[in-house]
Every structure is written in C-alpha cells, then in structure tokens.
CSV table of C-alpha atoms and ligand atoms in Angstrom, one decimal:
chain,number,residue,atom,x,y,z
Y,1,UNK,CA,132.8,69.1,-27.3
Y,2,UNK,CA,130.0,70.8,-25.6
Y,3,UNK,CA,127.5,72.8,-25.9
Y,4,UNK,CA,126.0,75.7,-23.4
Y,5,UNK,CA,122.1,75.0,-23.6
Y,6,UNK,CA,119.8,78.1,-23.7
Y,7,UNK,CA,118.1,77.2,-20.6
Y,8,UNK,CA,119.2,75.5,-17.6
Y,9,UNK,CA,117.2,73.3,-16.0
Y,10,UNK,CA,117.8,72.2,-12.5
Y,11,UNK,CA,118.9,68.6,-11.2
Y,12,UNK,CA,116.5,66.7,-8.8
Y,13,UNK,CA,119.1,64.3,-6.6
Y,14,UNK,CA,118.1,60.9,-6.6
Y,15,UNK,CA,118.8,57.9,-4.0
Y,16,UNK,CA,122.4,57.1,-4.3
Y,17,UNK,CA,123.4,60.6,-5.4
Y,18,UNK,CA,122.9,60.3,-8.8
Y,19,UNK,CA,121.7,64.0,-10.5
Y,20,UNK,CA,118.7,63.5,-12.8
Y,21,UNK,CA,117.3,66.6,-14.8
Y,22,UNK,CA,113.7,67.4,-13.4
Y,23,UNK,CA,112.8,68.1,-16.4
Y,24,UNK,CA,113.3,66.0,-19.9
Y,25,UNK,CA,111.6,65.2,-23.1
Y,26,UNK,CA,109.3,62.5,-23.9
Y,27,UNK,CA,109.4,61.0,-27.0
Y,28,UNK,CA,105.7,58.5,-26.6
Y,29,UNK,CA,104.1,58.1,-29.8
Y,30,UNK,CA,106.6,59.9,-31.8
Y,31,UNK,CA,107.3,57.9,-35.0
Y,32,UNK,CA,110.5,56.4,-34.8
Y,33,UNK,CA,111.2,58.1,-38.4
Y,34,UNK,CA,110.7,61.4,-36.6
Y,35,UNK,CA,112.2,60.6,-34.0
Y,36,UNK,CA,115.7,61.4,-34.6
Y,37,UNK,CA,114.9,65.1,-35.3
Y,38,UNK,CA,113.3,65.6,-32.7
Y,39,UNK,CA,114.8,65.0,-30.3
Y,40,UNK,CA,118.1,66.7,-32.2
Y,41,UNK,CA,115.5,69.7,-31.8
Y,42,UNK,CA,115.4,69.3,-28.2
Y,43,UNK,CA,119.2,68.7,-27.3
Y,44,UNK,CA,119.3,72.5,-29.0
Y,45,UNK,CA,116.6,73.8,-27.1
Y,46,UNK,CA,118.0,72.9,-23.7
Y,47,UNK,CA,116.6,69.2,-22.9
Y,48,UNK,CA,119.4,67.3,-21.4
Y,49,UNK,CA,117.0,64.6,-20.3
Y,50,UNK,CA,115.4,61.8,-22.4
Y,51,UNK,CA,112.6,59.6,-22.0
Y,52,UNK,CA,111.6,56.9,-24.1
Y,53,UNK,CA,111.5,53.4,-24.0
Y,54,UNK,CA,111.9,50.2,-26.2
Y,55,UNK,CA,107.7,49.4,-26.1
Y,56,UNK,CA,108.1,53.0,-28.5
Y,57,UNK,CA,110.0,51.1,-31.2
Y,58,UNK,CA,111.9,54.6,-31.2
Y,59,UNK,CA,114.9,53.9,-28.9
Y,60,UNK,CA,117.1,54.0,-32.2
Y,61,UNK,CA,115.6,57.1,-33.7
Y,62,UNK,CA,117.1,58.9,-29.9
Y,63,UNK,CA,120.6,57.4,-30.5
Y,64,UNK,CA,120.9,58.6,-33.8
Y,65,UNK,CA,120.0,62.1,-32.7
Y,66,UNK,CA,122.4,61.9,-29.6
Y,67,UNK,CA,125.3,60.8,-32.1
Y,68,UNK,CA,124.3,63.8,-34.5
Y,69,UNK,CA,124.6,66.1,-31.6
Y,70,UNK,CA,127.8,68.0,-29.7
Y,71,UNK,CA,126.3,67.2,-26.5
Y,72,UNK,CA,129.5,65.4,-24.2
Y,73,UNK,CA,127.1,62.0,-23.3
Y,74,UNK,CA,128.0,62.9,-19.5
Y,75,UNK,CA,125.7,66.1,-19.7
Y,76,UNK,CA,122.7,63.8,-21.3
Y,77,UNK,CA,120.5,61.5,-18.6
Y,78,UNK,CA,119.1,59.1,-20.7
Y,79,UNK,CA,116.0,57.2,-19.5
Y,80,UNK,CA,114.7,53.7,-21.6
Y,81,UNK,CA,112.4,51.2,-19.9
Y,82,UNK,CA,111.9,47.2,-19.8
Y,83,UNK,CA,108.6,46.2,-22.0
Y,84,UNK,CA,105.8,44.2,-20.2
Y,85,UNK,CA,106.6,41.1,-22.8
Y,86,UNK,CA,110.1,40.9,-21.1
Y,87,UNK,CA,109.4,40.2,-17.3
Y,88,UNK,CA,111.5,37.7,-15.7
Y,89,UNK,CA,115.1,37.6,-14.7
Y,90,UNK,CA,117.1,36.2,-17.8
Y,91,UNK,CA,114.8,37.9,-20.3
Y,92,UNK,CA,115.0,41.6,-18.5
Y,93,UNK,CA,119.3,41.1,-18.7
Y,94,UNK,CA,119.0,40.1,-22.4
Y,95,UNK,CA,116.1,43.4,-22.9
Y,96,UNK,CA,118.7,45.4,-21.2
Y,97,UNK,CA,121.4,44.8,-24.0
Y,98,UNK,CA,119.1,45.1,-26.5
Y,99,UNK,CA,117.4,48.1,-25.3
Y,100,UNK,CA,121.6,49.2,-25.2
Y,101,UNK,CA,122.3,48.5,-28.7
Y,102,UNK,CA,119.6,50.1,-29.7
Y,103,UNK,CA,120.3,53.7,-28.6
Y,104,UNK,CA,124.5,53.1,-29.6
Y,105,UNK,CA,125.1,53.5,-25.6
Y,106,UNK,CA,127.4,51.9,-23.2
Y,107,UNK,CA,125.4,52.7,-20.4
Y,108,UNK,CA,121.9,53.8,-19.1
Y,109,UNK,CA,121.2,56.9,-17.0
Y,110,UNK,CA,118.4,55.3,-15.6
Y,111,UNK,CA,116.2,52.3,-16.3
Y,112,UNK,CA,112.9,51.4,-15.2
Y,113,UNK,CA,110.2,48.5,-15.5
Y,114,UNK,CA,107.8,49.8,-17.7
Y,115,UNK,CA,104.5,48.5,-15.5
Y,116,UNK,CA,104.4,45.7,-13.0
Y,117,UNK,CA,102.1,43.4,-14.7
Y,118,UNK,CA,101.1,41.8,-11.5
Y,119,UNK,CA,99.3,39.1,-13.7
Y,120,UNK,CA,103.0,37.9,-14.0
Y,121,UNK,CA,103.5,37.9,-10.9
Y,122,UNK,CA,107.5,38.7,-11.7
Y,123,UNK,CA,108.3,42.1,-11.2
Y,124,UNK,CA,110.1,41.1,-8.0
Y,125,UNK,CA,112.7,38.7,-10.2
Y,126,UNK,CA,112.9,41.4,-13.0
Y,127,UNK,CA,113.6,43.8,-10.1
Y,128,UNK,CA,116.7,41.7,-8.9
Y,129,UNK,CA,117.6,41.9,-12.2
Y,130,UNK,CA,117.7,45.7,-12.4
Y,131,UNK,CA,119.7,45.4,-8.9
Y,132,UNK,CA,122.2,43.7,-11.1
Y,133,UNK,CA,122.5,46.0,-13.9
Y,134,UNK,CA,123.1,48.8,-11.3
Y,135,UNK,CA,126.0,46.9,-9.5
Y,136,UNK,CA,127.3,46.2,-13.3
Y,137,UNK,CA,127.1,50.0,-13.8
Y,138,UNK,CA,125.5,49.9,-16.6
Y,139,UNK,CA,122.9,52.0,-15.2
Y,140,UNK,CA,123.4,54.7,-12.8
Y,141,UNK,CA,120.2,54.5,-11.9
Y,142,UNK,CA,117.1,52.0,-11.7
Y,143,UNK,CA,113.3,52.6,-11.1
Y,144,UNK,CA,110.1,51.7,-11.7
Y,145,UNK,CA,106.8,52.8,-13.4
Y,146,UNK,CA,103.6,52.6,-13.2
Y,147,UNK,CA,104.1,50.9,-9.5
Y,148,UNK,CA,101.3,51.1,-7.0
Y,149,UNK,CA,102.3,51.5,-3.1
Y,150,UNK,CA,102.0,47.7,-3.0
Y,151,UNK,CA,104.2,46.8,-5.8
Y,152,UNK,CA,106.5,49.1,-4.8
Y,153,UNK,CA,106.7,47.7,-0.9
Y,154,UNK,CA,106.8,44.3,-2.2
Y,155,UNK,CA,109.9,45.0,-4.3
Y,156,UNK,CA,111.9,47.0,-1.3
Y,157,UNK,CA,110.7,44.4,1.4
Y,158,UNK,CA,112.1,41.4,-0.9
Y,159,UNK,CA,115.3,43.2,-2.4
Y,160,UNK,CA,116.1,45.9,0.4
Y,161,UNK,CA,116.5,48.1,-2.8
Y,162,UNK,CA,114.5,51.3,-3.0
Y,163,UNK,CA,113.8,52.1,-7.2
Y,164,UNK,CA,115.3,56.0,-7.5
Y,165,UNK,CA,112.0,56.7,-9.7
Y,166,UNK,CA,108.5,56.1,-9.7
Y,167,UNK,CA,107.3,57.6,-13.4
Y,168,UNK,CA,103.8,57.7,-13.0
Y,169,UNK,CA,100.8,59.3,-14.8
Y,170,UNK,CA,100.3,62.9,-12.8
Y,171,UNK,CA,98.8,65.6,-13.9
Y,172,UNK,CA,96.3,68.0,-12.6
Y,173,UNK,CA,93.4,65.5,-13.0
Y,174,UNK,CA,94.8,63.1,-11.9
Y,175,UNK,CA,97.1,65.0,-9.1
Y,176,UNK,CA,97.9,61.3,-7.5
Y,177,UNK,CA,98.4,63.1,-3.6
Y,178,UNK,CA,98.6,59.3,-2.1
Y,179,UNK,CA,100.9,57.9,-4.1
Y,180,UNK,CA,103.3,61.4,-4.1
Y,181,UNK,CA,103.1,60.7,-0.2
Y,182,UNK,CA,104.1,57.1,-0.2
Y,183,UNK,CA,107.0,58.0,-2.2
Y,184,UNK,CA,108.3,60.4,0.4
Y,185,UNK,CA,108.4,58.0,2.7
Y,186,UNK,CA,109.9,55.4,0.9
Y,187,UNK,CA,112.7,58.1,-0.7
Y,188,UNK,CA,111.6,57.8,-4.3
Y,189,UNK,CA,111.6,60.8,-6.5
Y,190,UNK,CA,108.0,60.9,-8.4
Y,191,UNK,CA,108.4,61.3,-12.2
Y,192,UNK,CA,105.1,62.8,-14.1
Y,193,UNK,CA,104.1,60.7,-17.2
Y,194,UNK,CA,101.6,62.4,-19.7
Y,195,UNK,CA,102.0,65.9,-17.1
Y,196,UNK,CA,100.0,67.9,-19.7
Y,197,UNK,CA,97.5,65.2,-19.6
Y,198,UNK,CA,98.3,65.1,-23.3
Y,199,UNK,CA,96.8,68.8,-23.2
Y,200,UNK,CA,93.3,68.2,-22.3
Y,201,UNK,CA,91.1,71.7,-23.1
Y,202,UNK,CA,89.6,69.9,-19.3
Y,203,UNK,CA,92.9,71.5,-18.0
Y,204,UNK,CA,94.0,73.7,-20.0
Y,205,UNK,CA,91.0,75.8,-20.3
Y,206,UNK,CA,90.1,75.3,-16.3
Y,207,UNK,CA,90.0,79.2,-14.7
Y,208,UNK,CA,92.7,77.6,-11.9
Y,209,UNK,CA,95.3,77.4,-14.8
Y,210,UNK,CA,93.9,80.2,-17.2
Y,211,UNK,CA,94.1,82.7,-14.1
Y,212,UNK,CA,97.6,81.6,-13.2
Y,213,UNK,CA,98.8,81.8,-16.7
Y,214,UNK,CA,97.1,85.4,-17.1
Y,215,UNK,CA,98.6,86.2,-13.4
Y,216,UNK,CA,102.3,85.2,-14.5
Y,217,UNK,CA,102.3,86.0,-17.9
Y,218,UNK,CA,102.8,82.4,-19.2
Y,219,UNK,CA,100.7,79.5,-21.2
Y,220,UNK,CA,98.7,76.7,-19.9
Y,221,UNK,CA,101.7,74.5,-20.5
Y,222,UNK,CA,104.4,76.1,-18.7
Y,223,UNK,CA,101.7,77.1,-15.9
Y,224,UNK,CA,100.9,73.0,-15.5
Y,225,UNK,CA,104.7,72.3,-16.0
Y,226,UNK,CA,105.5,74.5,-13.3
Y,227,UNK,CA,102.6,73.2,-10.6
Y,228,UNK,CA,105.0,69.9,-11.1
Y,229,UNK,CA,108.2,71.3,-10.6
Y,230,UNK,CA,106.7,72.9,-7.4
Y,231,UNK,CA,105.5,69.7,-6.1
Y,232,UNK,CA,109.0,68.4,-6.4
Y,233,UNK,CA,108.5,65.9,-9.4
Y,234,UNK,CA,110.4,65.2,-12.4
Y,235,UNK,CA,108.5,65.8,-15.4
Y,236,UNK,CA,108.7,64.9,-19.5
Y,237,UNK,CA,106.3,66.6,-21.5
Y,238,UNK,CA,106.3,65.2,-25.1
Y,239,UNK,CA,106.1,68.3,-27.7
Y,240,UNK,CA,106.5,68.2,-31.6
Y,241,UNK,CA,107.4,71.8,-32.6
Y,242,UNK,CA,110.8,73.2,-31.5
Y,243,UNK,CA,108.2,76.0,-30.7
Y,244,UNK,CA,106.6,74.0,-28.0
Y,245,UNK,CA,109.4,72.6,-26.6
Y,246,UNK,CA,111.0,76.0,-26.2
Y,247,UNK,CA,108.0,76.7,-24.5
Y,248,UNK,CA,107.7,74.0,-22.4
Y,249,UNK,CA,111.4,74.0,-21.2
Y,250,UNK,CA,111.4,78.1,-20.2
Y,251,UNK,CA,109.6,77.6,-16.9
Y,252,UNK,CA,112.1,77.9,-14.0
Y,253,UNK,CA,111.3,82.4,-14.0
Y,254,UNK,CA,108.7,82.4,-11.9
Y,255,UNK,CA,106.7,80.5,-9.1
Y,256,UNK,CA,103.0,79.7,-8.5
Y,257,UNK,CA,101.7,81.0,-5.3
Y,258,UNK,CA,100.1,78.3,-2.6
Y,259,UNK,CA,96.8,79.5,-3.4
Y,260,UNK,CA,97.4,78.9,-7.1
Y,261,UNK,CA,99.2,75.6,-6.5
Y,262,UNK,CA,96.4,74.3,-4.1
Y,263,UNK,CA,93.6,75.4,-7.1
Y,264,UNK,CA,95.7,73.7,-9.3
Y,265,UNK,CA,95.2,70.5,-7.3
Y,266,UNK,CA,91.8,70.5,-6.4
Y,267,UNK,CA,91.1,70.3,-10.3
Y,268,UNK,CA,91.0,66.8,-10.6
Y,269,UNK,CA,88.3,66.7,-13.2
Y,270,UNK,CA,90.0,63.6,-15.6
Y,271,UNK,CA,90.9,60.6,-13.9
Y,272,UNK,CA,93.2,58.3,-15.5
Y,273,UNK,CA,94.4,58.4,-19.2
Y,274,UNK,CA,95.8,55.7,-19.7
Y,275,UNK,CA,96.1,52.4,-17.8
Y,276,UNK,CA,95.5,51.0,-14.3
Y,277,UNK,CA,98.7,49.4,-13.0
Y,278,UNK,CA,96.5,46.9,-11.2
Y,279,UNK,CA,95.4,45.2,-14.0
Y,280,UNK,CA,97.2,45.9,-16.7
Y,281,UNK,CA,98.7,43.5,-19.1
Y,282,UNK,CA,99.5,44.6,-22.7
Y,283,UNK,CA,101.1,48.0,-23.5
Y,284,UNK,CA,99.1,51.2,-24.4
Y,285,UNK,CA,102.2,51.7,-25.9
Y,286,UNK,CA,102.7,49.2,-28.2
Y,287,UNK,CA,101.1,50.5,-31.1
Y,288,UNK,CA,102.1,49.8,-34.8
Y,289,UNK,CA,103.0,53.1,-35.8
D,301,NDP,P1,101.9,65.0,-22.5
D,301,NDP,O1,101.1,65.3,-21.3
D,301,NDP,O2,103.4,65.3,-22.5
D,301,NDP,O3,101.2,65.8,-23.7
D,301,NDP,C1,101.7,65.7,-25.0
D,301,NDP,C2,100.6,66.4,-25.8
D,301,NDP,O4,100.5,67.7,-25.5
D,301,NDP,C3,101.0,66.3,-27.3
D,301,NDP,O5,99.7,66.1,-28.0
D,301,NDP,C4,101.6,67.7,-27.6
D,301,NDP,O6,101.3,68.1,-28.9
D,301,NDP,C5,100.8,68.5,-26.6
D,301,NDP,N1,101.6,69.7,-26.2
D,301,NDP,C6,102.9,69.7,-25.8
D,301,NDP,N2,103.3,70.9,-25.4
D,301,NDP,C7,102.3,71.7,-25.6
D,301,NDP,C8,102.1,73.1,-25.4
D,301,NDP,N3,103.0,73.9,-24.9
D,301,NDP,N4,100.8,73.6,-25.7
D,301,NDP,C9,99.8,72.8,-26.1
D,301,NDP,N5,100.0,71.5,-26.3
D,301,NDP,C10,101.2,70.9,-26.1
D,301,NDP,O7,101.7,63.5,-22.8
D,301,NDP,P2,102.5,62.2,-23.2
D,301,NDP,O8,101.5,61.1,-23.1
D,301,NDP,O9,103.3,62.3,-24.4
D,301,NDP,O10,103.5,62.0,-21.9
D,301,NDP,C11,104.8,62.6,-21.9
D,301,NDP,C12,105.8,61.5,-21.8
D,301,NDP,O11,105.6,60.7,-20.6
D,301,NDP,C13,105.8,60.5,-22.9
D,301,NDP,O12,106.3,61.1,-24.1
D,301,NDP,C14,106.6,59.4,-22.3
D,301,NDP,O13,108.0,59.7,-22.4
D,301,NDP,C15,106.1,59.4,-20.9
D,301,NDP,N6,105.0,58.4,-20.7
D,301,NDP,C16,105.2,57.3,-20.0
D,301,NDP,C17,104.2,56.3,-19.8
D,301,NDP,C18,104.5,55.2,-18.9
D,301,NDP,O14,103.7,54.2,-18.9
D,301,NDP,N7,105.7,55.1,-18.2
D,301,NDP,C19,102.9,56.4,-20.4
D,301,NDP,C20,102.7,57.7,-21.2
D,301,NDP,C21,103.7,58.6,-21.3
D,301,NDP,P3,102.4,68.0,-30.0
D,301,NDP,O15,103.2,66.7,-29.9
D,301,NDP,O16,101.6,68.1,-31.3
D,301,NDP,O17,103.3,69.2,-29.9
C-alpha cells in the first residue's frame, strides 16, 4: 500500500538514470534505540530518502522503521555506506551483505565508500567491488564519500566507472566551489553531508542567511537548505523533532535570488567540521553511543 507524502520533494537524476530524492534524512549520531522512530517520523513527514550507514551502528533501527511503515519499498531510496575498517575487495562484498541484513532489504538504493582512507591505499579494489554489487543489482546505484578530485580520478581512470554520488561535507562555510566543479565535469551528482553545518549560530545567525530568511519568510534552516537545492546538490539534514523535520522538508515554495545565493557563498567563515579525506583513517563516526 502506499501512502501520498505531505510534501513532494523533487528527484535529482543520477548517472545511469537512476531517480535519487534531492533531499533525504540523515540519521548520524542518532542512537540506534531512537532510531526506529525517527525515522518512522520522517517517512510521515514526507522523507522518502534515507541516509545512514553501518559506521552508525543504526542501520537496523532504519529497517525496523521502514517495515513499520506503509511506504511501497520502490518509493523509498535507501542510502548505507562501506566503514573504513572494511576496505578491500572480499571484505567490502561480505560488508555489503551484512550492511543488507541489517536494514531487512534485498537491495540498496545506493551505496557508497564511506571515506577513501588513502593510508590503505584500497579504495580502488573496494571500488571494483562496488562495480560488482551494481552489475549484481543489488544496488541501483554506487558512489563515493568523502573523495577528493584525486581519489575520485584515480577510481574512474582504473575502473572506467564514474561513482553516481560524491556525499561530501558542504555547507555555507565550507561552500566546497572546487570540488562542486570537478564533479560537473566528471558527471557526479554532489550530495551535502552535515548541510546545516550541524546548525552553527556562525551560519545561522550570519545577516546573508538572516536577511534571506526575513526576505522569504522562512528559517535559517530552510533558507541554507534551499541555497543547496539551488546549487543542484542532494542534501540530508539530520533533525530530531517531527517539528524540525517538517521544517526542514517544506523548502521547494520559494527561490533565493542570485544576489542572496552568491552572499550565501561568500560566507565561508567555518572550514571543515569534521575530517580531511586526505588523511583520515578512523571514523568520526564510530562512536560508542
Ligand atoms: P546537519 O548539518 O544536518 O545538522 C544537524 C544538526 O542541526 C542537529 O544538531 C539538529 O538538531 C540541528 N537542526 C536540524 N534541523 C534544524 C532546524 N530546522 N533548526 C535548527 N537546528 C536544526 O548535520 P549532520 O552532521 O547530522 O549531517 C547530516 C547527515 O549527513 C548525517 O545525518 C549523515 O547522514 C550525513 N553525514 C555524512 C558524513 C560522511 O562522512 N559521509 C559525515 C557527517 C554526516 P536536532 O537533531 O536536535 O534536531
């Protein structure tokens, strides 16, 4: 049976045709004991689109709400992603099943490599791997995150396979302009991690986002939401309340002008949040919740 969701929110196509929400939920850091209702919250508020991944420990705590729900599975797009610990071609098949069992699904919507972990020096064999699970179809789509340009060259020069997704941090201070570029040109849709910057006052209180919010009649959140969905990237905000996520969900009635998107830009006052995918090893992730 399904459900009509309150608000609809538009598909972004990715490489290969494959229709991916551009906007989705986020479930980082949520407890996997509260996971469950959550995200039940969010298939009732609209979301169609969820991200988590198995370095959450909350993969389970999704599947449980998805069988609670009336959703059909072919309106969901379900996103998990391939911990660091699991690089390497036999272990990133095995993760994959896991990962599966885990959220009581046959198949992914999309699954990405978590970071590249260049210390490994793997990605490219966990990559082929991926390739694999695609041509199973067991996931309609594969990506990446956290890739820099070179990582992500590197994988399409030795595979000839172009990831659908890069899901990278993005937010207004850290706006990323290089990076969005390179994905053009490559044909990878650019997926915003932490695209409230987990709502630092930096941003929200800056007068280029106050102004816009006053001038549209709309939060912080929905204005910064927005800027993304104007820039044509896929973004997951993570939000507890069904308040918040109704809020964060009803932002496809209006449209920033240029001006306000270019002030919007120009903030970058923050940097980086969480790690760089140069040199990063271990999981910001993996906490012990
Ligand atoms: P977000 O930028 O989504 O910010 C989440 C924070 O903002 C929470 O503290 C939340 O509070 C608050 N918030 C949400 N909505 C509002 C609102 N309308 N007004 C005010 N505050 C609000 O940060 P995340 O780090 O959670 O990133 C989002 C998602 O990106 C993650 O959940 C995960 O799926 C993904 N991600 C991926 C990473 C990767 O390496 N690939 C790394 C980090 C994140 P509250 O929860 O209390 O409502």
């Amino acid at each position: 049976m399904s459900v009509d969701p309150i608000i609809v929110v538009p598909d972004i196509e990715l490489a290969g045709g494959v229709a991916m929400p551009q906007l989705g939920l986020g479930v980082f850091q949520v407890p996997p004991e509260q996971t469950s209702a959550l995200v039940f919250d969010g298939l009732g508020a609209g979301y169609r689109s969820i991200d988590t991944a198995a370095a959450y420990r909350n993969e389970s705590g999704v599947g449980d709400a998805i069988a609670r729900s009336n959703v059909d599975r072919a309106e969901l797009f379900i996103t998990t992603k391939l911990p660091n610990t699991e690089h390497g071609h036999a272990k990133a098949l095995a993760q994959f099943e896991r990962s599966l069992g885990q959220l009581g699904l046959d198949y992914l919507d999309l699954y990405l490599i978590h970071w590249p972990v260049p210390a490994f020096d793997l990605y490219v064999e966990t990559w082929q791997a991926l390739i694999e699970i695609a041509e199973s179809g067991r996931a309609r789509a594969i990506g990446v995150s956290n890739f820099n340009v070179d990582h992500l060259e590197r994988i399409v020069a030795e595979t000839g396979v172009v990831p659908a997704v890069n899901q990278v941090e993005l937010h207004p201070g850290f706006a990323q302009a290089e990076l969005r570029e390179a994905h053009e040109r490559l044909g990878i849709v650019t997926e915003s991690w932490s695209p409230l910057a987990q709502a630092d006052r930096r941003i929200f209180e800056h007068p280029a986002i106050t102004g816009a919010a006053a001038a549209h009649d709309k939060t912080a959140a929905q204005v910064i939401l927005r800027w993304h969905i104007q820039l044509g990237c896929v973004v997951i905000p993570k939000a507890s309340s069904p308040q918040r996520q109704a809020e964060n969900i009803d932002v496809f009635d209006f449209e920033l002008t240029g001006e306000e998107m270019a002030a919007i830009e120009a903030i970058d006052v923050v940097g980086r949040i969480g790690g760089d995918p140069a040199t990063f090893v271990t999981q910001p992730e993996d906490t012990d919740d």
